PDB file of C-alpha atoms in Angstrom:
ATOM      1  CA  ARG A  96      -3.186  -6.977 -18.651  1.00  0.00           C
ATOM      2  CA  LYS A  97      -3.839  -3.743 -17.458  1.00  0.00           C
ATOM      3  CA  GLU A  98      -5.449  -3.152 -13.541  1.00  0.00           C
ATOM      4  CA  VAL A  99      -8.922  -1.734 -14.147  1.00  0.00           C
ATOM      5  CA  GLU A 100     -11.214  -1.854 -17.036  1.00  0.00           C
ATOM      6  CA  GLN A 101     -14.049  -0.022 -18.890  1.00  0.00           C
ATOM      7  CA  ASP A 102     -16.160  -0.019 -22.045  1.00  0.00           C
ATOM      8  CA  PRO A 103     -15.112   3.179 -23.308  1.00  0.00           C
ATOM      9  CA  GLY A 104     -18.403   3.526 -25.264  1.00  0.00           C
ATOM     10  CA  PRO A 105     -19.713   5.484 -26.390  1.00  0.00           C
ATOM     11  CA  PHE A 106     -22.709   5.355 -24.632  1.00  0.00           C
ATOM     12  CA  ASN A 107     -25.889   7.818 -26.417  1.00  0.00           C
ATOM     13  CA  VAL A 108     -28.786   7.941 -24.556  1.00  0.00           C
ATOM     14  CA  PRO A 109     -31.917  10.438 -24.581  1.00  0.00           C
ATOM     15  CA  GLU A 110     -32.846  12.415 -22.039  1.00  0.00           C
ATOM     16  CA  GLY A 111     -34.554  10.728 -18.608  1.00  0.00           C
ATOM     17  CA  ALA A 112     -33.137   7.376 -18.971  1.00  0.00           C
ATOM     18  CA  THR A 113     -30.831   4.720 -16.769  1.00  0.00           C
ATOM     19  CA  VAL A 114     -26.911   4.408 -18.226  1.00  0.00           C
ATOM     20  CA  ALA A 115     -24.913   1.992 -16.669  1.00  0.00           C
ATOM     21  CA  PHE A 116     -21.588   1.817 -16.742  1.00  0.00           C
ATOM     22  CA  ASN A 117     -19.018  -1.313 -15.653  1.00  0.00           C
ATOM     23  CA  CYS A 118     -15.208  -1.405 -14.996  1.00  0.00           C
ATOM     24  CA  THR A 119     -13.173  -4.755 -14.148  1.00  0.00           C
ATOM     25  CA  TYR A 120     -10.041  -4.958 -11.936  1.00  0.00           C
ATOM     26  CA  SER A 121      -7.279  -7.079 -11.334  1.00  0.00           C
ATOM     27  CA  ASN A 122      -5.879  -7.001  -8.149  1.00  0.00           C
ATOM     28  CA  SER A 123      -7.991  -9.061  -6.043  1.00  0.00           C
ATOM     29  CA  ALA A 124      -6.624  -7.229  -2.953  1.00  0.00           C
ATOM     30  CA  SER A 125      -7.832  -4.049  -3.221  1.00  0.00           C
ATOM     31  CA  GLN A 126      -9.302  -1.974  -0.905  1.00  0.00           C
ATOM     32  CA  SER A 127     -10.684   1.918  -2.429  1.00  0.00           C
ATOM     33  CA  PHE A 128     -12.312   2.293  -5.503  1.00  0.00           C
ATOM     34  CA  PHE A 129     -14.315   5.534  -7.119  1.00  0.00           C
ATOM     35  CA  TRP A 130     -15.939   7.105 -10.208  1.00  0.00           C
ATOM     36  CA  TYR A 131     -14.491   9.858 -11.650  1.00  0.00           C
ATOM     37  CA  ARG A 132     -16.082  12.282 -13.791  1.00  0.00           C
ATOM     38  CA  GLN A 133     -14.083  14.876 -16.603  1.00  0.00           C
ATOM     39  CA  ASP A 134     -15.523  17.274 -18.625  1.00  0.00           C
ATOM     40  CA  CYS A 135     -13.912  18.179 -22.578  1.00  0.00           C
ATOM     41  CA  ARG A 136     -10.572  19.770 -21.458  1.00  0.00           C
ATOM     42  CA  LYS A 137     -10.645  19.869 -18.008  1.00  0.00           C
ATOM     43  CA  GLU A 138      -9.469  17.943 -15.530  1.00  0.00           C
ATOM     44  CA  PRO A 139     -10.788  14.985 -13.701  1.00  0.00           C
ATOM     45  CA  LYS A 140     -13.300  15.228 -10.493  1.00  0.00           C
ATOM     46  CA  LEU A 141     -14.059  12.739  -8.051  1.00  0.00           C
ATOM     47  CA  LEU A 142     -18.237  11.884  -8.427  1.00  0.00           C
ATOM     48  CA  MET A 143     -18.318   9.446  -5.581  1.00  0.00           C
ATOM     49  CA  SER A 144     -16.209   6.866  -4.201  1.00  0.00           C
ATOM     50  CA  VAL A 145     -17.491   2.946  -4.182  1.00  0.00           C
ATOM     51  CA  TYR A 146     -18.142   1.298  -0.682  1.00  0.00           C
ATOM     52  CA  SER A 147     -18.478  -2.465   0.050  1.00  0.00           C
ATOM     53  CA  SER A 148     -21.965  -1.987   0.263  1.00  0.00           C
ATOM     54  CA  GLY A 149     -22.580  -0.344  -1.882  1.00  0.00           C
ATOM     55  CA  ASN A 150     -24.099   3.985  -2.196  1.00  0.00           C
ATOM     56  CA  GLU A 151     -26.194   6.075  -3.931  1.00  0.00           C
ATOM     57  CA  ASP A 152     -26.067   9.731  -4.217  1.00  0.00           C
ATOM     58  CA  GLY A 153     -28.981  12.124  -5.564  1.00  0.00           C
ATOM     59  CA  ARG A 154     -29.510   9.886  -9.203  1.00  0.00           C
ATOM     60  CA  PHE A 155     -26.172   7.906  -8.466  1.00  0.00           C
ATOM     61  CA  THR A 156     -26.146   4.356  -7.301  1.00  0.00           C
ATOM     62  CA  ALA A 157     -22.755   2.969  -7.068  1.00  0.00           C
ATOM     63  CA  GLN A 158     -21.928  -0.904  -6.399  1.00  0.00           C
ATOM     64  CA  LEU A 159     -18.514  -2.675  -5.721  1.00  0.00           C
ATOM     65  CA  ASN A 160     -18.554  -6.646  -6.323  1.00  0.00           C
ATOM     66  CA  ARG A 161     -15.417  -8.277  -4.323  1.00  0.00           C
ATOM     67  CA  ALA A 162     -16.225 -11.746  -5.628  1.00  0.00           C
ATOM     68  CA  SER A 163     -16.295 -10.165  -9.339  1.00  0.00           C
ATOM     69  CA  GLN A 164     -13.976  -7.343  -9.240  1.00  0.00           C
ATOM     70  CA  TYR A 165     -16.210  -4.921 -10.510  1.00  0.00           C
ATOM     71  CA  ILE A 166     -17.463  -2.098  -9.558  1.00  0.00           C
ATOM     72  CA  SER A 167     -20.492   0.237 -11.584  1.00  0.00           C
ATOM     73  CA  LEU A 168     -22.250   3.141 -11.922  1.00  0.00           C
ATOM     74  CA  LEU A 169     -25.939   3.895 -12.388  1.00  0.00           C
ATOM     75  CA  ILE A 170     -27.929   6.912 -13.167  1.00  0.00           C
ATOM     76  CA  ARG A 171     -30.705   7.363 -13.736  1.00  0.00           C
ATOM     77  CA  ASP A 172     -32.750  10.119 -14.495  1.00  0.00           C
ATOM     78  CA  SER A 173     -30.117  11.343 -17.322  1.00  0.00           C
ATOM     79  CA  LYS A 174     -29.952  14.851 -17.667  1.00  0.00           C
ATOM     80  CA  LEU A 175     -28.328  16.573 -20.886  1.00  0.00           C
ATOM     81  CA  SER A 176     -25.815  17.474 -17.841  1.00  0.00           C
ATOM     82  CA  ASP A 177     -24.090  14.208 -17.653  1.00  0.00           C
ATOM     83  CA  SER A 178     -22.745  14.081 -21.201  1.00  0.00           C
ATOM     84  CA  ALA A 179     -18.744  13.619 -19.883  1.00  0.00           C
ATOM     85  CA  THR A 180     -16.777  10.386 -19.400  1.00  0.00           C
ATOM     86  CA  TYR A 181     -16.672   8.862 -16.197  1.00  0.00           C
ATOM     87  CA  LEU A 182     -13.478   7.363 -15.352  1.00  0.00           C
ATOM     88  CA  CYS A 183     -12.831   4.123 -13.077  1.00  0.00           C
ATOM     89  CA  VAL A 184     -10.379   3.922 -10.684  1.00  0.00           C
ATOM     90  CA  VAL A 185      -8.708   1.734  -7.661  1.00  0.00           C
ATOM     91  CA  ASN A 186      -6.149   1.720  -5.459  1.00  0.00           C
ATOM     92  CA  PRO A 187      -4.620  -1.569  -4.968  1.00  0.00           C
ATOM     93  CA  ASN A 188      -3.338  -0.786  -1.738  1.00  0.00           C
ATOM     94  CA  THR A 189      -0.049  -1.926  -2.735  1.00  0.00           C
ATOM     95  CA  GLY A 190       0.730   1.606  -2.167  1.00  0.00           C
ATOM     96  CA  ASN A 191      -0.932   4.373  -2.670  1.00  0.00           C
ATOM     97  CA  GLN A 192      -1.413   4.474  -6.872  1.00  0.00           C
ATOM     98  CA  PHE A 193      -4.322   5.171  -7.929  1.00  0.00           C
ATOM     99  CA  TYR A 194      -5.120   3.292 -11.316  1.00  0.00           C
ATOM    100  CA  PHE A 195      -7.794   5.025 -14.069  1.00  0.00           C
ATOM    101  CA  GLY A 196      -9.604   3.068 -16.454  1.00  0.00           C
ATOM    102  CA  THR A 197      -9.583   4.600 -19.923  1.00  0.00           C
ATOM    103  CA  GLY A 198     -13.369   6.178 -19.510  1.00  0.00           C
ATOM    104  CA  THR A 199     -16.234   5.611 -20.739  1.00  0.00           C
ATOM    105  CA  SER A 200     -17.871   8.240 -22.917  1.00  0.00           C
ATOM    106  CA  LEU A 201     -21.548   9.492 -21.932  1.00  0.00           C
ATOM    107  CA  THR A 202     -23.471  12.044 -24.306  1.00  0.00           C
ATOM    108  CA  VAL A 203     -26.855  12.334 -22.658  1.00  0.00           C
ATOM    109  CA  ILE A 204     -29.329  13.229 -26.043  1.00  0.00           C
ATOM    110  CA  PRO A 205     -32.433  15.601 -26.127  1.00  0.00           C
TER     111      PRO A 205
ATOM    112  CA  ASP B 142      -7.309  26.044  -0.017  1.00  0.00           C
ATOM    113  CA  ALA B 143      -6.766  26.856  -4.307  1.00  0.00           C
ATOM    114  CA  GLY B 144      -6.601  22.878  -4.525  1.00  0.00           C
ATOM    115  CA  VAL B 145      -3.339  21.823  -6.951  1.00  0.00           C
ATOM    116  CA  ILE B 146      -1.631  23.822  -8.704  1.00  0.00           C
ATOM    117  CA  GLN B 147       0.070  24.182 -12.495  1.00  0.00           C
ATOM    118  CA  SER B 148       2.135  25.666 -14.536  1.00  0.00           C
ATOM    119  CA  PRO B 149       2.187  26.332 -17.182  1.00  0.00           C
ATOM    120  CA  ARG B 150      -1.302  25.806 -18.667  1.00  0.00           C
ATOM    121  CA  HIS B 151      -0.327  24.835 -22.404  1.00  0.00           C
ATOM    122  CA  GLU B 152       3.366  24.576 -23.692  1.00  0.00           C
ATOM    123  CA  VAL B 153       4.127  24.749 -27.120  1.00  0.00           C
ATOM    124  CA  THR B 154       7.474  23.476 -27.748  1.00  0.00           C
ATOM    125  CA  GLU B 155      10.257  22.225 -30.662  1.00  0.00           C
ATOM    126  CA  MET B 156      10.630  18.840 -30.721  1.00  0.00           C
ATOM    127  CA  GLY B 157      14.792  18.171 -28.297  1.00  0.00           C
ATOM    128  CA  GLN B 158      13.907  21.300 -26.114  1.00  0.00           C
ATOM    129  CA  GLU B 159      14.027  21.044 -22.109  1.00  0.00           C
ATOM    130  CA  VAL B 160      10.351  20.889 -21.105  1.00  0.00           C
ATOM    131  CA  THR B 161       9.860  21.198 -16.734  1.00  0.00           C
ATOM    132  CA  LEU B 162       5.926  21.507 -15.373  1.00  0.00           C
ATOM    133  CA  ARG B 163       5.155  22.223 -12.048  1.00  0.00           C
ATOM    134  CA  CYS B 164       2.975  21.516  -9.643  1.00  0.00           C
ATOM    135  CA  LYS B 165       1.876  22.652  -6.108  1.00  0.00           C
ATOM    136  CA  PRO B 166      -0.296  20.299  -4.235  1.00  0.00           C
ATOM    137  CA  ILE B 167      -3.401  20.410  -1.766  1.00  0.00           C
ATOM    138  CA  SER B 168      -1.218  21.673   1.423  1.00  0.00           C
ATOM    139  CA  GLY B 169      -1.055  18.811   4.246  1.00  0.00           C
ATOM    140  CA  HIS B 170      -1.472  16.045   1.368  1.00  0.00           C
ATOM    141  CA  ASP B 171       1.579  13.653   1.785  1.00  0.00           C
ATOM    142  CA  TYR B 172       0.513  11.943  -1.887  1.00  0.00           C
ATOM    143  CA  LEU B 173       1.634  13.323  -5.044  1.00  0.00           C
ATOM    144  CA  PHE B 174       1.686  11.739  -9.120  1.00  0.00           C
ATOM    145  CA  TRP B 175       2.235  12.887 -11.818  1.00  0.00           C
ATOM    146  CA  TYR B 176      -0.411  11.507 -14.281  1.00  0.00           C
ATOM    147  CA  ARG B 177      -0.091  11.908 -18.239  1.00  0.00           C
ATOM    148  CA  GLN B 178      -3.204  11.976 -21.202  1.00  0.00           C
ATOM    149  CA  THR B 179      -3.293  10.759 -24.918  1.00  0.00           C
ATOM    150  CA  MET B 180      -6.189   9.958 -26.824  1.00  0.00           C
ATOM    151  CA  MET B 181      -4.870   6.668 -26.965  1.00  0.00           C
ATOM    152  CA  ARG B 182      -3.787   5.493 -23.924  1.00  0.00           C
ATOM    153  CA  GLY B 183      -6.167   7.709 -21.708  1.00  0.00           C
ATOM    154  CA  LEU B 184      -3.942   8.016 -18.371  1.00  0.00           C
ATOM    155  CA  GLU B 185      -1.154   6.716 -17.448  1.00  0.00           C
ATOM    156  CA  LEU B 186       0.312   6.797 -14.057  1.00  0.00           C
ATOM    157  CA  LEU B 187       3.704   8.634 -14.455  1.00  0.00           C
ATOM    158  CA  ILE B 188       5.196   8.638 -11.081  1.00  0.00           C
ATOM    159  CA  TYR B 189       4.014   9.194  -7.705  1.00  0.00           C
ATOM    160  CA  PHE B 190       5.564  10.574  -3.865  1.00  0.00           C
ATOM    161  CA  ASN B 191       4.960   9.870  -0.492  1.00  0.00           C
ATOM    162  CA  ASN B 192       5.994  12.296   1.853  1.00  0.00           C
ATOM    163  CA  ASN B 193       8.091  13.725  -0.721  1.00  0.00           C
ATOM    164  CA  VAL B 194       9.955  10.887  -1.897  1.00  0.00           C
ATOM    165  CA  PRO B 195      10.160   9.093  -5.154  1.00  0.00           C
ATOM    166  CA  ILE B 196       7.575   5.690  -4.450  1.00  0.00           C
ATOM    167  CA  ASP B 197       6.721   4.282  -7.779  1.00  0.00           C
ATOM    168  CA  ASP B 198       7.888   5.470 -11.358  1.00  0.00           C
ATOM    169  CA  SER B 199       7.319   2.049 -13.274  1.00  0.00           C
ATOM    170  CA  GLY B 200       5.503   4.352 -15.736  1.00  0.00           C
ATOM    171  CA  MET B 201       8.146   7.137 -16.354  1.00  0.00           C
ATOM    172  CA  PRO B 202       7.636   5.948 -19.975  1.00  0.00           C
ATOM    173  CA  GLU B 203      11.960   7.286 -20.615  1.00  0.00           C
ATOM    174  CA  ASP B 204      14.712   7.338 -19.121  1.00  0.00           C
ATOM    175  CA  ARG B 205      14.223  11.382 -20.804  1.00  0.00           C
ATOM    176  CA  PHE B 206      11.590  12.147 -18.302  1.00  0.00           C
ATOM    177  CA  SER B 207      12.537  12.832 -14.356  1.00  0.00           C
ATOM    178  CA  ALA B 208      10.412  13.981 -11.737  1.00  0.00           C
ATOM    179  CA  LYS B 209      12.005  16.159  -8.228  1.00  0.00           C
ATOM    180  CA  MET B 210      10.025  16.251  -5.354  1.00  0.00           C
ATOM    181  CA  PRO B 211      11.844  18.971  -3.417  1.00  0.00           C
ATOM    182  CA  ASN B 212       9.780  20.114  -0.539  1.00  0.00           C
ATOM    183  CA  ALA B 213       6.240  18.781   0.167  1.00  0.00           C
ATOM    184  CA  SER B 214       4.685  22.306  -1.382  1.00  0.00           C
ATOM    185  CA  PHE B 215       6.373  21.704  -4.981  1.00  0.00           C
ATOM    186  CA  SER B 216       7.574  19.186  -7.763  1.00  0.00           C
ATOM    187  CA  THR B 217       8.034  19.266 -11.521  1.00  0.00           C
ATOM    188  CA  LEU B 218       8.198  17.107 -14.289  1.00  0.00           C
ATOM    189  CA  LYS B 219      11.414  16.876 -16.826  1.00  0.00           C
ATOM    190  CA  ILE B 220      10.996  15.813 -19.872  1.00  0.00           C
ATOM    191  CA  GLN B 221      14.492  16.225 -22.007  1.00  0.00           C
ATOM    192  CA  PRO B 222      15.070  16.197 -24.648  1.00  0.00           C
ATOM    193  CA  SER B 223      11.271  16.315 -25.984  1.00  0.00           C
ATOM    194  CA  GLU B 224       9.574  15.114 -28.400  1.00  0.00           C
ATOM    195  CA  PRO B 225       6.217  14.848 -30.700  1.00  0.00           C
ATOM    196  CA  ARG B 226       4.858  11.829 -29.479  1.00  0.00           C
ATOM    197  CA  ASP B 227       5.122  13.543 -25.494  1.00  0.00           C
ATOM    198  CA  SER B 228       2.501  15.903 -26.471  1.00  0.00           C
ATOM    199  CA  ALA B 229      -0.643  14.952 -24.155  1.00  0.00           C
ATOM    200  CA  VAL B 230      -1.713  16.892 -21.107  1.00  0.00           C
ATOM    201  CA  TYR B 231       0.045  16.557 -18.345  1.00  0.00           C
ATOM    202  CA  PHE B 232      -1.924  16.031 -14.239  1.00  0.00           C
ATOM    203  CA  CYS B 233      -0.634  16.431 -11.374  1.00  0.00           C
ATOM    204  CA  ALA B 234      -2.301  14.874  -8.377  1.00  0.00           C
ATOM    205  CA  SER B 235      -3.249  15.214  -4.732  1.00  0.00           C
ATOM    206  CA  SER B 236      -3.860  13.272  -1.540  1.00  0.00           C
ATOM    207  CA  PHE B 237      -3.765  12.017   2.036  1.00  0.00           C
ATOM    208  CA  VAL B 238      -3.624   7.338   1.738  1.00  0.00           C
ATOM    209  CA  ASN B 239      -6.454   5.887   0.773  1.00  0.00           C
ATOM    210  CA  THR B 240      -9.016   8.937   0.202  1.00  0.00           C
ATOM    211  CA  GLU B 241      -9.820  10.402  -3.258  1.00  0.00           C
ATOM    212  CA  ALA B 242      -7.038  12.164  -5.779  1.00  0.00           C
ATOM    213  CA  PHE B 243      -6.971  15.682  -6.163  1.00  0.00           C
ATOM    214  CA  PHE B 244      -6.322  16.485  -9.266  1.00  0.00           C
ATOM    215  CA  GLY B 245      -4.711  20.350 -10.970  1.00  0.00           C
ATOM    216  CA  GLN B 246      -5.867  21.489 -14.207  1.00  0.00           C
ATOM    217  CA  GLY B 247      -3.289  20.242 -15.801  1.00  0.00           C
ATOM    218  CA  THR B 248      -0.541  20.993 -18.814  1.00  0.00           C
ATOM    219  CA  ARG B 249      -1.626  21.012 -21.982  1.00  0.00           C
ATOM    220  CA  LEU B 250       2.337  20.000 -23.622  1.00  0.00           C
ATOM    221  CA  THR B 251       2.675  20.261 -28.117  1.00  0.00           C
ATOM    222  CA  VAL B 252       6.044  19.575 -28.897  1.00  0.00           C
ATOM    223  CA  VAL B 253       6.113  20.704 -32.685  1.00  0.00           C
TER     224      VAL B 253
END
């Protein structure tokens, strides 16, 4: 079983829409969670960390559900510039390795 | 800080040749990671180091792949001999413990 699983999409949404991505992880002892963003032909970059209490950064909200072992990312009022691949990342804390999901592709359409 | 620096940015080589990818992590980071990204398999962790010591190399696909970190500011990933299926983007990343990883711009490798 993969450490991290994501729906690859693609998600095609109109500007202004709200879109949500989910990601499941296999190691219940995992402690650190992140969402990264990757633009075409670029390196992944941190979008936001995911805290147990949930956290919000402008239009972006990340949540963690430990009981069901999933994390989510909600994007409100989508902008064209949000078009990218969003990667779910889990650090299982058995070392310090970071396991990436395969990414979810988002295209925001004018 | 200039961030994680990788070289070369692009590499085209013939099958059977040796390829060496280089990485300079962010100064002070004590973890360094090598990833490979392909369309089919996404981002795969190949190996990671802590304080220059390899901790987990279970992701290294074959004996043709080797990685070293001779000091805190330099690491190499070597493929010898290279094969067309090694074509991918190879990323190096670094971090402190339990904080986010910062990525280099990657090396796009094409083996023909």
